[in-house]
Every structure is written in structure tokens, then in C-alpha cells.
Amino acid sequence: MHHVIVRGIERSDIFDDDHDRARFVSRLSELLTQSGTRCFAWALMFNHFQLLLMPTTVPLAQTMRRLLTGHLFLNRYKSILCEEEPYFLELVRYIHLNPLRAGLVADLDGLEQYPWNGHGVLLGNGTMAGQETDEVLARFVTDRARARQSYGQFVADGVAQGRREELVGGGLKRSLGSSGEDEERMAYDERVLGSGAFVASVLCGNDGGMTKCPPLSLAELVKAVCRVTGVDAARIARPGKERPLAQARALVCCLAVRECGYTGAEAGRVTGLGSASTSLAIKRGEVLLRQEPWLLDKVLSGR
């Protein structure tokens, strides 16, 4: 499973009104059906949305590229690869409680009628082609009416938990606690939410090709960008304003945030840039990728 989080550029609103949301949901639904991607949970907010997806025949990246067109997205998304057990129901609940946590609805009754997430669909208050309901409800009881009641109570029980930071990172750092793993390895594994055995299996490639991690770790990204641009990787975080070095930093920052799901702060740490300079570098990287789109595949395929 993939917990996908998509934000507008500079956290700007990505939906103008309900008509805009309806068009987006229709498009999402169509792509889910066409790609054979299973969707267990979804929630649209003002400046971001979240999905819980399981690709079956088409890789996630291909589906997301088709979904995220337009200047507000520029294909930016964060994907956390998730072990199905024990995180399946926890993530369904976490995602569907988003509108309540954000104050878009006043209470659980309002959440049940909120049309822009999958909670009401699971309760029978709406439909969305492409959303899987049987898989979720079957985790409670076989009788559908009772399953909906149990699911509703399960969501209600989660209200007091608030924002659960442990569900939006991941990896061996969480799974194994203080295990002596070096910091770089822990940061690398934050792309995965699951037990140590699950993370190790994914990193070894024992995933059938469909449960791929987000493209690159930060260390791998720096190495790939430097290979393509001809810049010494050891110079990335050192002072210098030469054009090739500046372009390499811009690509690292842009691709770290846009393609690999890292934060601006994380991108700034590996490039030696402060927050303001990192934001400028991301914008320069976006311009560079628009001018020379071949760079994206060249970097991401060069692992």
C-alpha cells in the first residue's frame, strides 16, 4: 500500500470550489478504474489531499503522473510505502478523519455527510467508482450493516488520538526503535512504514516490482544529480556560486521535494542551503526541468 500525500505548490489551495472538487474526484475515479489501482481511503482538503492506494498492474508513479497535471501540482507528491498489517485500518481512519481534524466539519455527523472523502462512501452515504469498500468493511464483521456500524465506531474512537505523527513517517527507525542504525540509513528508511522485516524485504527488492519505494534516498539523489551535471558530489554542501554547482543544487532540492517526498529542510541540509535559499533553489529547479525535461528521467534512472 502507498499512503500518498499531495500538496499544492507553496501550500497554495488546489481546489477553487465544489465544482472543481467534483471534476477532480471524477478524474481520480476514472484513473483508478483504468489503472487497476485499488483505493481504500481518500480525503480532499483545501491545499492538499491524501490517498491510500494499492497498485495492481500499473506502477504508482505512472498513475500519479496522469493525475497530477497542471501548474498547481507539477507532479509533486509524497508516497510512503506501507505494510498492510497492522497499518491498513489505522491509515483508513487517519485519512478519513482529516476533514474533522482540520475543522472542515464540526463533528462526526458532519464528517459522515462530507462529500470529499471516502468516509461517507464506506457508511453508505455516497458512491465513488474505484473506492474499495468491501476490503475495509470485511475487517470488522461479515454482515454489511453491522460492519458499517463497527467501522463508524472505530473512526469515532480515533478522534481523541489527534494527529498521529507515527503514521506519516516510517521505516526502521520507528519499527526497531533505538537500534544503533546510523542516521543516514534511518532517514532513507523513512520512505517505508512497517516492521523491520517488511522494510528489509522492500529494500532487498522482494516486492514483485509493484511495491517500490519512492525513487531515491537523499544520498542517492545527490550522487545521481552530480553524475548527470558533472559536479563533484563532495562540493554540493560547500560554499560556491559557480553555475554548474548552483544548477546541481537546484536539481537536488527540486527533485528531493517534488519527486521523492522529502521536506525543504531535508533538501537544504544535504545542499548546505538555508530555508530561503532552498525555496529559491526549488523554483530554479522547476524552471530547469521545464526547459530540459529529459533531466528528470536521466537522474531518476541513473541509480
Coordinates of C-alpha atoms in Angstrom, one line a residue, residues 2 31 35-37 53-66 77 208-212:
H2 CA 1.0 3.6 -0.6
L31 CA -7.8 6.7 -13.4
S35 CA -5.1 1.6 -14.0
G36 CA -6.5 -1.1 -11.7
T37 CA -5.3 0.8 -8.7
L53 CA -3.6 3.2 -2.8
M54 CA -2.6 -0.3 -3.8
P55 CA -1.3 -0.6 -7.4
T56 CA -2.0 -3.9 -9.1
T57 CA -0.9 -3.7 -12.7
V58 CA 0.2 -0.1 -13.3
P59 CA 3.0 1.4 -11.2
L60 CA 2.0 4.1 -8.8
A61 CA 4.3 6.7 -10.5
Q62 CA 2.6 6.3 -13.8
T63 CA -0.9 6.7 -12.3
M64 CA 0.2 9.8 -10.3
R65 CA 1.8 11.4 -13.4
R66 CA -1.5 11.2 -15.2
Y77 CA 3.7 14.1 -4.2
G208 CA 7.2 -8.3 -7.0
G209 CA 8.0 -4.9 -8.7
M210 CA 4.8 -3.2 -7.6
T211 CA 5.7 -2.0 -4.1
K212 CA 8.6 0.2 -5.0

